[in-house]
Coordinates of C-alpha atoms in Angstrom, one line a residue:
M1 CA 17.5 31.8 -84.4
F2 CA 15.2 32.2 -81.4
K3 CA 14.1 35.7 -82.6
K4 CA 13.3 34.3 -86.1
I5 CA 11.0 31.7 -84.6
I6 CA 9.2 34.2 -82.4
M7 CA 8.8 36.6 -85.3
A8 CA 7.4 33.8 -87.5
L9 CA 4.9 32.8 -84.8
A10 CA 3.8 36.4 -84.3
T11 CA 3.3 36.9 -88.1
T12 CA 1.3 33.7 -88.4
T13 CA -0.9 34.8 -85.5
L14 CA -1.6 38.2 -87.1
V15 CA -2.4 36.6 -90.5
A16 CA -4.6 33.8 -89.2
S17 CA -6.7 35.7 -86.6
P18 CA -9.0 37.5 -89.1
I19 CA -9.6 34.2 -90.9
I20 CA -10.6 32.4 -87.7
T21 CA -12.9 35.2 -86.5
A22 CA -14.6 35.3 -90.0
Q23 CA -15.3 31.6 -89.8
A24 CA -16.7 31.9 -86.3
Q25 CA -19.1 34.7 -87.3
A26 CA -20.3 32.8 -90.4
A27 CA -21.1 29.6 -88.5
P28 CA -24.8 29.0 -88.1
H29 CA -26.4 29.4 -84.7
R30 CA -26.9 26.1 -82.9
Q31 CA -29.3 25.1 -80.2
E32 CA -28.6 22.1 -78.1
V33 CA -31.6 20.1 -76.8
T34 CA -31.1 17.6 -74.0
R35 CA -33.8 15.0 -73.2
K36 CA -34.0 11.9 -71.0
V37 CA -34.9 8.5 -72.5
V38 CA -36.3 6.0 -70.0
K39 CA -36.5 2.3 -70.9
Q40 CA -37.8 -0.6 -68.9
K41 CA -35.8 -3.8 -69.2
P42 CA -37.5 -7.2 -69.1
N43 CA -35.7 -8.1 -65.9
G44 CA -37.3 -5.1 -64.1
R45 CA -34.4 -2.7 -64.4
T46 CA -35.0 0.9 -65.4
V47 CA -32.4 2.5 -67.7
V48 CA -32.2 6.3 -68.1
K49 CA -30.1 7.8 -70.8
Q50 CA -29.5 11.4 -71.7
K51 CA -29.6 12.3 -75.4
T52 CA -28.3 15.6 -76.7
T53 CA -29.3 16.7 -80.2
V54 CA -28.0 19.8 -81.9
R55 CA -30.4 21.9 -84.0
K56 CA -29.5 24.7 -86.4
A57 CA -31.5 27.8 -85.5
T58 CA -32.6 29.8 -88.5
P59 CA -32.5 33.6 -88.1
A60 CA -35.7 35.6 -88.6
R61 CA -36.4 36.3 -92.3
R62 CA -37.3 39.8 -93.5
W63 CA -40.1 39.5 -96.1
A64 CA -40.7 42.2 -98.8
K65 CA -43.4 42.7 -101.5
G66 CA -42.6 40.9 -104.7
Q67 CA -40.5 38.2 -103.1
R68 CA -41.6 34.5 -103.4
F69 CA -42.8 33.3 -100.0
D70 CA -41.4 30.0 -98.9
R71 CA -42.9 28.6 -95.7
R72 CA -39.7 26.7 -94.8
Y73 CA -38.0 30.0 -94.0
A74 CA -41.0 31.4 -92.1
S75 CA -40.7 31.2 -88.3
N76 CA -44.0 30.1 -86.6
Y77 CA -45.8 29.7 -89.9
R78 CA -49.7 29.7 -89.7
V79 CA -52.5 30.5 -92.1
V80 CA -54.5 33.4 -90.6
N81 CA -58.2 32.8 -91.0
N82 CA -59.4 35.4 -88.4
Y83 CA -57.7 38.4 -90.1
R84 CA -60.3 40.8 -88.6
D85 CA -59.0 40.0 -85.1
Y86 CA -55.6 41.4 -86.2
R87 CA -57.1 44.4 -88.0
L88 CA -56.1 43.2 -91.4
S89 CA -58.1 43.8 -94.5
A90 CA -60.0 41.0 -96.3
P91 CA -57.6 39.2 -98.7
P92 CA -58.5 39.6 -102.4
R93 CA -59.6 36.5 -104.3
G94 CA -56.6 34.2 -104.7
Y95 CA -54.7 35.6 -101.8
Q96 CA -54.4 34.6 -98.1
W97 CA -52.9 36.0 -94.9
V98 CA -50.2 33.9 -93.3
R99 CA -48.1 34.4 -90.2
S100 CA -44.4 34.5 -90.1
G101 CA -43.1 35.3 -86.6
N102 CA -45.0 38.4 -85.6
D103 CA -45.5 39.6 -89.2
A104 CA -48.6 39.1 -91.3
V105 CA -47.8 38.4 -94.9
L106 CA -50.4 38.5 -97.8
I107 CA -49.4 35.9 -100.4
A108 CA -50.8 34.7 -103.6
I109 CA -52.1 31.1 -103.1
T110 CA -51.0 29.8 -106.5
S111 CA -47.6 31.5 -107.1
G112 CA -46.5 32.3 -103.5
I113 CA -45.6 35.9 -104.5
I114 CA -45.9 38.4 -101.6
G115 CA -48.5 41.1 -102.0
A116 CA -48.1 42.9 -98.7
V117 CA -46.3 42.7 -95.4
V118 CA -47.6 44.1 -92.1
G119 CA -44.8 44.0 -89.5
G120 CA -45.7 43.4 -85.9
A121 CA -49.4 42.8 -86.6
I122 CA -49.5 39.6 -84.6
R123 CA -48.5 39.7 -80.9

């Protein structure tokens, strides 16, 4: 009887371990931010509370020519007006250079289709 219980537990552990590790790897990265909130009460007392918020960190996105650019998925999104400072060519009419992380991405203004990607152009 005791051997049957031990064998059942060992089998369950072997079957469940890949499932648990797959869920842990698929979980999104989280970033905890702790800040202090200071409030003054009318009676002269000072109350300090710590608030911890959890943010989901998005991994860096790899852009490619022909994809649709969505600025929600771009890390450190900025429109690049001084493209000459980064040794980028002048954008054609209807296009603009934008920054996504350290990459410069040439996108069509109206449709958002990517025309070119220069990796590591912005430091």
